[in-house]
Amino acid sequence: MNKNSRIIFSLAILLNLCCHAFAQQMTLTGAIVLDRTEVMSYSVIYQLSSNNTLTGYSVSDRNGSEETKARISGTYNPKTKVLEFEEHFIESTKSKTPAEEFCLMKVTGTFENKTGQSVYTGKFTSKSADPLVICASGTILMMTEEKIGQLSAKVEKALEKLPLPDSIRKNDVDTAAWVRNVVEITPGSVRTLKLHADQIQLDLVDDRFQDGDKITILKNDERIISGLEITNKVRSFRFNIGKEENEVTYTFIAEDEGSIALTTLKAFFRCGHEHTLIMAGMNKGQSVKIVYRR
């Protein structure tokens, strides 16, 4: 091989390595919040080219009954750290929803450094090929899978140090088996329920995605739980109600929104034969109240 041939061959190898580096596959995993209350797992797997355009696919409800894979494309601005992408069509799905009724997302977000972690947060809109389908908008949070694992490990350690006033157990509960009377309430509102028994059990859980949400709970204006971080481990509390008490009020205050822009509350009340699931999306400082009356 002559000198010129070696130079050309070396350049070819260098270009191939550069292209491979630019086309390195990236995976971001996290969640989307639909219309302030419903949370769904969400991931994107993509390749970024030398001109900062990306191609790949998204996966929603990964390993769930509605798992759906969609083709995406978009752009990344390394100066502003803004990543934008759009879903174009469904590649595969476990859902029984007709293809023309799927809502495809358009996402704009930014990589930010939060508590020492690189976090992608943003907003999305969605639309369907069927004009009669009403599609949701919402917020999105994702990290690399490695960072997700590190965050989960930190949360587990933090849980071990939390005091549990009135707590009766830390056992896992199969939330899918709950008998659900689902009530969605807005910040600042009050929901009244019937007091059927002299004992109320409260289960708190984030069974979709834990991002550091914290709440404080008042019972009749008395602070009983402060700065409790909600995770995918069910936390159960049991409260005895005096015979002379005809009314008891529980106030849930959002103390910290975590990495995503809402504190998502999922509180499961058990009072006698009545089981009620309370769901709410709150900004920091907002609250909701549950009143039990005989």
mmCIF file of C-alpha atoms in Angstrom:
data_model
loop_
_atom_site.group_PDB
_atom_site.id
_atom_site.type_symbol
_atom_site.label_atom_id
_atom_site.label_comp_id
_atom_site.label_asym_id
_atom_site.label_seq_id
_atom_site.Cartn_x
_atom_site.Cartn_y
_atom_site.Cartn_z
ATOM 1 C CA MET A 1 0.000 0.000 0.000
ATOM 2 C CA ASN A 2 1.509 3.344 -1.035
ATOM 3 C CA LYS A 3 1.599 6.483 1.091
ATOM 4 C CA ASN A 4 -1.431 8.140 -0.555
ATOM 5 C CA SER A 5 -3.498 4.971 -0.188
ATOM 6 C CA ARG A 6 -2.641 4.751 3.508
ATOM 7 C CA ILE A 7 -3.704 8.395 4.014
ATOM 8 C CA ILE A 8 -7.026 7.811 2.249
ATOM 9 C CA PHE A 9 -7.603 4.588 4.200
ATOM 10 C CA SER A 10 -6.814 6.353 7.493
ATOM 11 C CA LEU A 11 -9.186 9.200 6.660
ATOM 12 C CA ALA A 12 -11.921 6.696 5.836
ATOM 13 C CA ILE A 13 -11.494 5.006 9.227
ATOM 14 C CA LEU A 14 -11.489 8.376 11.006
ATOM 15 C CA LEU A 15 -14.668 9.500 9.239
ATOM 16 C CA ASN A 16 -16.346 6.210 10.069
ATOM 17 C CA LEU A 17 -15.444 6.566 13.745
ATOM 18 C CA CYS A 18 -16.684 10.167 13.798
ATOM 19 C CA CYS A 19 -19.980 9.211 12.197
ATOM 20 C CA HIS A 20 -20.378 6.359 14.667
ATOM 21 C CA ALA A 21 -19.754 8.748 17.568
ATOM 22 C CA PHE A 22 -22.293 11.259 16.289
ATOM 23 C CA ALA A 23 -24.831 8.482 15.735
ATOM 24 C CA GLN A 24 -24.433 7.057 19.232
ATOM 25 C CA GLN A 25 -27.733 5.812 20.625
ATOM 26 C CA MET A 26 -29.190 7.683 23.589
ATOM 27 C CA THR A 27 -31.972 6.562 25.923
ATOM 28 C CA LEU A 28 -34.015 8.852 28.151
ATOM 29 C CA THR A 29 -36.575 7.404 30.551
ATOM 30 C CA GLY A 30 -39.186 9.063 32.727
ATOM 31 C CA ALA A 31 -42.831 10.015 32.688
ATOM 32 C CA ILE A 32 -45.453 12.273 31.182
ATOM 33 C CA VAL A 33 -48.234 13.943 33.187
ATOM 34 C CA LEU A 34 -51.505 14.155 31.257
ATOM 35 C CA ASP A 35 -53.919 16.973 32.106
ATOM 36 C CA ARG A 36 -52.334 17.492 35.573
ATOM 37 C CA THR A 37 -53.348 14.138 37.133
ATOM 38 C CA GLU A 38 -52.683 11.010 35.063
ATOM 39 C CA VAL A 39 -49.062 9.844 34.961
ATOM 40 C CA MET A 40 -47.661 7.434 32.367
ATOM 41 C CA SER A 41 -44.157 6.036 31.881
ATOM 42 C CA TYR A 42 -42.389 7.334 28.780
ATOM 43 C CA SER A 43 -39.020 6.766 27.088
ATOM 44 C CA VAL A 44 -37.245 7.918 23.955
ATOM 45 C CA ILE A 45 -34.447 6.041 22.204
ATOM 46 C CA TYR A 46 -32.707 8.134 19.553
ATOM 47 C CA GLN A 47 -29.564 8.850 17.584
ATOM 48 C CA LEU A 48 -28.127 12.359 17.219
ATOM 49 C CA SER A 49 -26.413 13.217 13.929
ATOM 50 C CA SER A 50 -23.511 15.591 13.303
ATOM 51 C CA ASN A 51 -25.925 18.453 12.462
ATOM 52 C CA ASN A 52 -27.856 17.875 15.726
ATOM 53 C CA THR A 53 -30.937 16.308 14.178
ATOM 54 C CA LEU A 54 -32.311 13.213 15.865
ATOM 55 C CA THR A 55 -34.213 10.150 14.744
ATOM 56 C CA GLY A 56 -35.541 7.262 16.776
ATOM 57 C CA TYR A 57 -38.673 6.151 18.565
ATOM 58 C CA SER A 58 -40.666 6.671 21.750
ATOM 59 C CA VAL A 59 -42.205 4.063 24.052
ATOM 60 C CA SER A 60 -45.172 4.939 26.270
ATOM 61 C CA ASP A 61 -46.504 2.738 29.092
ATOM 62 C CA ARG A 62 -43.471 0.466 28.778
ATOM 63 C CA ASN A 63 -44.301 -3.144 29.767
ATOM 64 C CA GLY A 64 -47.893 -2.093 30.383
ATOM 65 C CA SER A 65 -51.146 -3.127 28.711
ATOM 66 C CA GLU A 66 -51.093 0.041 26.553
ATOM 67 C CA GLU A 67 -47.402 -0.107 25.557
ATOM 68 C CA THR A 68 -46.979 1.813 22.305
ATOM 69 C CA LYS A 69 -43.948 2.511 20.129
ATOM 70 C CA ALA A 70 -43.921 5.572 17.849
ATOM 71 C CA ARG A 71 -41.386 6.879 15.328
ATOM 72 C CA ILE A 72 -39.885 10.286 16.240
ATOM 73 C CA SER A 73 -37.620 12.944 14.756
ATOM 74 C CA GLY A 74 -36.408 16.289 16.035
ATOM 75 C CA THR A 75 -33.530 18.651 16.745
ATOM 76 C CA TYR A 76 -31.141 19.521 19.564
ATOM 77 C CA ASN A 77 -29.554 22.924 20.235
ATOM 78 C CA PRO A 78 -26.306 22.373 22.193
ATOM 79 C CA LYS A 79 -26.087 26.075 23.150
ATOM 80 C CA THR A 80 -29.549 26.397 24.704
ATOM 81 C CA LYS A 81 -29.786 22.669 25.549
ATOM 82 C CA VAL A 82 -33.269 22.603 24.036
ATOM 83 C CA LEU A 83 -34.395 19.242 22.642
ATOM 84 C CA GLU A 84 -37.501 19.147 20.449
ATOM 85 C CA PHE A 85 -39.081 16.093 18.881
ATOM 86 C CA GLU A 86 -42.363 14.916 17.399
ATOM 87 C CA GLU A 87 -44.085 11.554 17.062
ATOM 88 C CA HIS A 88 -45.054 10.820 13.438
ATOM 89 C CA PHE A 89 -46.712 7.391 13.353
ATOM 90 C CA ILE A 90 -47.288 4.264 15.454
ATOM 91 C CA GLU A 91 -44.843 1.422 14.804
ATOM 92 C CA SER A 92 -46.393 -1.072 17.222
ATOM 93 C CA THR A 93 -48.827 -1.172 20.126
ATOM 94 C CA LYS A 94 -50.543 -3.486 22.607
ATOM 95 C CA SER A 95 -53.516 -1.131 22.803
ATOM 96 C CA LYS A 96 -56.845 -1.926 21.194
ATOM 97 C CA THR A 97 -57.312 1.733 20.245
ATOM 98 C CA PRO A 98 -57.788 2.193 16.463
ATOM 99 C CA ALA A 99 -54.677 3.602 14.786
ATOM 100 C CA GLU A 100 -56.462 6.740 13.577
ATOM 101 C CA GLU A 101 -57.498 7.603 17.153
ATOM 102 C CA PHE A 102 -54.001 7.680 18.637
ATOM 103 C CA CYS A 103 -52.779 11.040 19.902
ATOM 104 C CA LEU A 104 -49.245 11.788 18.681
ATOM 105 C CA MET A 105 -47.089 14.112 20.783
ATOM 106 C CA LYS A 106 -45.016 17.180 19.977
ATOM 107 C CA VAL A 107 -42.476 17.866 22.739
ATOM 108 C CA THR A 108 -40.265 20.834 23.639
ATOM 109 C CA GLY A 109 -37.936 20.576 26.616
ATOM 110 C CA THR A 110 -34.609 21.580 28.107
ATOM 111 C CA PHE A 111 -31.783 19.752 29.822
ATOM 112 C CA GLU A 112 -31.188 21.297 33.245
ATOM 113 C CA ASN A 113 -28.993 20.493 36.210
ATOM 114 C CA LYS A 114 -31.187 19.672 39.212
ATOM 115 C CA THR A 115 -29.699 18.413 42.469
ATOM 116 C CA GLY A 116 -26.574 17.376 40.612
ATOM 117 C CA GLN A 117 -28.468 15.441 37.930
ATOM 118 C CA SER A 118 -29.014 16.259 34.256
ATOM 119 C CA VAL A 119 -32.799 16.287 33.890
ATOM 120 C CA TYR A 120 -34.882 16.817 30.758
ATOM 121 C CA THR A 121 -38.111 18.693 31.501
ATOM 122 C CA GLY A 122 -40.623 20.227 29.141
ATOM 123 C CA LYS A 123 -44.151 20.400 27.827
ATOM 124 C CA PHE A 124 -46.055 18.617 25.105
ATOM 125 C CA THR A 125 -49.173 18.924 23.002
ATOM 126 C CA SER A 126 -50.771 16.112 21.021
ATOM 127 C CA LYS A 127 -53.155 15.624 18.135
ATOM 128 C CA SER A 128 -54.970 12.815 16.378
ATOM 129 C CA ALA A 129 -55.770 12.057 12.759
ATOM 130 C CA ASP A 130 -59.408 11.842 13.857
ATOM 131 C CA PRO A 131 -60.699 15.418 14.442
ATOM 132 C CA LEU A 132 -63.320 14.124 16.898
ATOM 133 C CA VAL A 133 -60.670 12.815 19.308
ATOM 134 C CA ILE A 134 -59.760 15.235 22.098
ATOM 135 C CA CYS A 135 -56.056 14.894 22.854
ATOM 136 C CA ALA A 136 -54.257 15.827 26.057
ATOM 137 C CA SER A 137 -51.400 18.192 26.778
ATOM 138 C CA GLY A 138 -49.071 18.096 29.742
ATOM 139 C CA THR A 139 -45.539 18.020 31.100
ATOM 140 C CA ILE A 140 -42.644 15.607 30.699
ATOM 141 C CA LEU A 141 -39.644 14.561 32.775
ATOM 142 C CA MET A 142 -36.860 12.218 31.668
ATOM 143 C CA MET A 143 -33.331 11.219 32.662
ATOM 144 C CA THR A 144 -30.816 8.689 31.441
ATOM 145 C CA GLU A 145 -31.551 5.170 32.677
ATOM 146 C CA GLU A 146 -28.342 5.269 34.741
ATOM 147 C CA LYS A 147 -29.479 8.411 36.583
ATOM 148 C CA ILE A 148 -32.944 6.920 37.167
ATOM 149 C CA GLY A 149 -31.300 3.986 38.944
ATOM 150 C CA GLN A 150 -29.161 6.293 41.080
ATOM 151 C CA LEU A 151 -32.197 8.398 42.027
ATOM 152 C CA SER A 152 -34.197 5.319 43.033
ATOM 153 C CA ALA A 153 -31.343 4.132 45.234
ATOM 154 C CA LYS A 154 -31.210 7.509 47.002
ATOM 155 C CA VAL A 155 -34.956 7.468 47.589
ATOM 156 C CA GLU A 156 -34.792 3.983 49.134
ATOM 157 C CA LYS A 157 -32.107 5.149 51.580
ATOM 158 C CA ALA A 158 -34.109 8.247 52.462
ATOM 159 C CA LEU A 159 -37.207 6.153 53.173
ATOM 160 C CA GLU A 160 -35.372 4.192 55.838
ATOM 161 C CA LYS A 161 -34.744 7.412 57.801
ATOM 162 C CA LEU A 162 -38.293 8.823 57.683
ATOM 163 C CA PRO A 163 -40.342 8.735 60.922
ATOM 164 C CA LEU A 164 -43.730 7.080 60.626
ATOM 165 C CA PRO A 165 -46.236 8.562 63.102
ATOM 166 C CA ASP A 166 -49.370 6.410 63.338
ATOM 167 C CA SER A 167 -47.858 4.134 60.698
ATOM 168 C CA ILE A 168 -48.906 0.513 60.912
ATOM 169 C CA ARG A 169 -46.948 -1.116 58.083
ATOM 170 C CA LYS A 170 -44.656 -0.693 55.093
ATOM 171 C CA ASN A 171 -45.911 -3.727 53.184
ATOM 172 C CA ASP A 172 -46.378 -3.477 49.440
ATOM 173 C CA VAL A 173 -50.004 -3.301 48.321
ATOM 174 C CA ASP A 174 -51.221 -4.446 44.940
ATOM 175 C CA THR A 175 -52.787 -1.163 43.836
ATOM 176 C CA ALA A 176 -54.333 -2.867 40.809
ATOM 177 C CA ALA A 177 -56.479 -4.875 43.220
ATOM 178 C CA TRP A 178 -57.864 -1.827 44.996
ATOM 179 C CA VAL A 179 -61.622 -1.337 44.799
ATOM 180 C CA ARG A 180 -61.560 2.160 43.370
ATOM 181 C CA ASN A 181 -64.137 4.855 43.842
ATOM 182 C CA VAL A 182 -61.945 7.382 42.039
ATOM 183 C CA VAL A 183 -62.398 11.067 42.860
ATOM 184 C CA GLU A 184 -60.320 13.727 41.085
ATOM 185 C CA ILE A 185 -60.227 17.078 42.888
ATOM 186 C CA THR A 186 -58.687 20.430 42.008
ATOM 187 C CA PRO A 187 -56.369 22.506 44.235
ATOM 188 C CA GLY A 188 -58.199 24.484 46.901
ATOM 189 C CA SER A 189 -61.288 22.281 46.798
ATOM 190 C CA VAL A 190 -62.983 20.259 49.551
ATOM 191 C CA ARG A 191 -64.437 16.757 49.207
ATOM 192 C CA THR A 192 -66.905 15.417 51.789
ATOM 193 C CA LEU A 193 -67.205 11.683 52.495
ATOM 194 C CA LYS A 194 -69.394 9.626 54.827
ATOM 195 C CA LEU A 195 -67.822 8.518 58.118
ATOM 196 C CA HIS A 196 -68.931 4.874 58.315
ATOM 197 C CA ALA A 197 -66.587 3.661 61.065
ATOM 198 C CA ASP A 198 -64.443 4.745 64.003
ATOM 199 C CA GLN A 199 -61.227 4.094 62.132
ATOM 200 C CA ILE A 200 -59.799 5.482 58.870
ATOM 201 C CA GLN A 201 -56.893 3.956 56.981
ATOM 202 C CA LEU A 202 -54.896 6.096 54.568
ATOM 203 C CA ASP A 203 -52.567 4.636 51.926
ATOM 204 C CA LEU A 204 -50.223 6.936 49.982
ATOM 205 C CA VAL A 205 -48.342 5.841 46.871
ATOM 206 C CA ASP A 206 -46.848 7.044 43.611
ATOM 207 C CA ASP A 207 -47.244 3.856 41.557
ATOM 208 C CA ARG A 208 -46.104 5.385 38.253
ATOM 209 C CA PHE A 209 -43.027 7.541 38.655
ATOM 210 C CA GLN A 210 -41.365 8.844 41.799
ATOM 211 C CA ASP A 211 -39.687 12.223 41.309
ATOM 212 C CA GLY A 212 -39.398 13.631 44.827
ATOM 213 C CA ASP A 213 -42.938 14.885 45.518
ATOM 214 C CA LYS A 214 -43.421 15.791 49.194
ATOM 215 C CA ILE A 215 -46.607 16.497 51.120
ATOM 216 C CA THR A 216 -47.643 17.584 54.593
ATOM 217 C CA ILE A 217 -50.879 16.301 56.132
ATOM 218 C CA LEU A 218 -53.025 18.059 58.721
ATOM 219 C CA LYS A 219 -55.756 16.396 60.760
ATOM 220 C CA ASN A 220 -58.241 18.990 62.026
ATOM 221 C CA ASP A 221 -55.563 21.711 61.525
ATOM 222 C CA GLU A 222 -52.990 19.718 63.505
ATOM 223 C CA ARG A 223 -49.836 18.788 61.603
ATOM 224 C CA ILE A 224 -49.503 15.004 61.790
ATOM 225 C CA ILE A 225 -47.141 14.258 58.871
ATOM 226 C CA SER A 226 -44.506 16.724 57.633
ATOM 227 C CA GLY A 227 -42.560 16.675 54.349
ATOM 228 C CA LEU A 228 -43.349 13.056 53.509
ATOM 229 C CA GLU A 229 -41.847 11.993 50.172
ATOM 230 C CA ILE A 230 -44.297 9.958 48.109
ATOM 231 C CA THR A 231 -42.714 6.950 46.393
ATOM 232 C CA ASN A 232 -43.804 3.672 44.817
ATOM 233 C CA LYS A 233 -43.664 2.087 48.269
ATOM 234 C CA VAL A 234 -47.127 2.234 49.813
ATOM 235 C CA ARG A 235 -47.138 4.136 53.112
ATOM 236 C CA SER A 236 -50.108 3.261 55.330
ATOM 237 C CA PHE A 237 -51.484 5.194 58.297
ATOM 238 C CA ARG A 238 -54.410 4.308 60.575
ATOM 239 C CA PHE A 239 -56.343 6.911 62.545
ATOM 240 C CA ASN A 240 -58.826 6.216 65.336
ATOM 241 C CA ILE A 241 -61.884 8.494 65.400
ATOM 242 C CA GLY A 242 -63.448 9.251 68.779
ATOM 243 C CA LYS A 243 -67.098 8.413 69.363
ATOM 244 C CA GLU A 244 -67.777 12.058 70.106
ATOM 245 C CA GLU A 245 -66.174 13.252 66.853
ATOM 246 C CA ASN A 246 -68.819 13.897 64.235
ATOM 247 C CA GLU A 247 -66.419 15.378 61.706
ATOM 248 C CA VAL A 248 -62.726 15.035 60.846
ATOM 249 C CA THR A 249 -60.820 16.995 58.197
ATOM 250 C CA TYR A 250 -57.636 15.920 56.426
ATOM 251 C CA THR A 251 -55.668 18.617 54.586
ATOM 252 C CA PHE A 252 -52.971 17.662 52.049
ATOM 253 C CA ILE A 253 -50.415 20.404 51.313
ATOM 254 C CA ALA A 254 -47.894 20.219 48.451
ATOM 255 C CA GLU A 255 -44.490 20.913 50.003
ATOM 256 C CA ASP A 256 -42.240 20.015 47.060
ATOM 257 C CA GLU A 257 -43.049 19.334 43.403
ATOM 258 C CA GLY A 258 -39.949 17.221 42.899
ATOM 259 C CA SER A 259 -38.331 17.208 39.469
ATOM 260 C CA ILE A 260 -41.578 17.562 37.553
ATOM 261 C CA ALA A 261 -43.839 20.602 37.744
ATOM 262 C CA LEU A 262 -46.662 19.140 39.867
ATOM 263 C CA THR A 263 -47.125 17.274 43.115
ATOM 264 C CA THR A 264 -49.330 14.349 42.123
ATOM 265 C CA LEU A 265 -51.341 13.093 45.075
ATOM 266 C CA LYS A 266 -52.811 9.592 45.130
ATOM 267 C CA ALA A 267 -54.475 8.986 48.505
ATOM 268 C CA PHE A 268 -56.518 5.834 49.125
ATOM 269 C CA PHE A 269 -58.971 6.090 52.034
ATOM 270 C CA ARG A 270 -60.580 3.060 53.672
ATOM 271 C CA CYS A 271 -63.444 3.763 56.084
ATOM 272 C CA GLY A 272 -65.604 0.779 56.925
ATOM 273 C CA HIS A 273 -66.936 -0.714 53.690
ATOM 274 C CA GLU A 274 -66.230 2.452 51.669
ATOM 275 C CA HIS A 275 -62.966 2.652 49.729
ATOM 276 C CA THR A 276 -62.163 5.933 47.955
ATOM 277 C CA LEU A 277 -59.167 6.922 45.835
ATOM 278 C CA ILE A 278 -58.442 10.674 45.873
ATOM 279 C CA MET A 279 -56.321 12.056 43.021
ATOM 280 C CA ALA A 280 -55.061 15.627 42.683
ATOM 281 C CA GLY A 281 -52.339 17.602 40.909
ATOM 282 C CA MET A 282 -50.995 20.549 42.930
ATOM 283 C CA ASN A 283 -48.344 23.211 42.613
ATOM 284 C CA LYS A 284 -46.115 23.932 45.604
ATOM 285 C CA GLY A 285 -48.115 25.506 48.440
ATOM 286 C CA GLN A 286 -51.509 24.409 47.136
ATOM 287 C CA SER A 287 -53.750 22.063 49.106
ATOM 288 C CA VAL A 288 -56.893 19.915 49.044
ATOM 289 C CA LYS A 289 -59.176 18.867 51.888
ATOM 290 C CA ILE A 290 -61.065 15.658 52.626
ATOM 291 C CA VAL A 291 -63.835 15.940 55.225
ATOM 292 C CA TYR A 292 -65.415 12.887 56.867
ATOM 293 C CA ARG A 293 -68.838 13.424 58.497
ATOM 294 C CA ARG A 294 -71.078 11.007 60.380
#
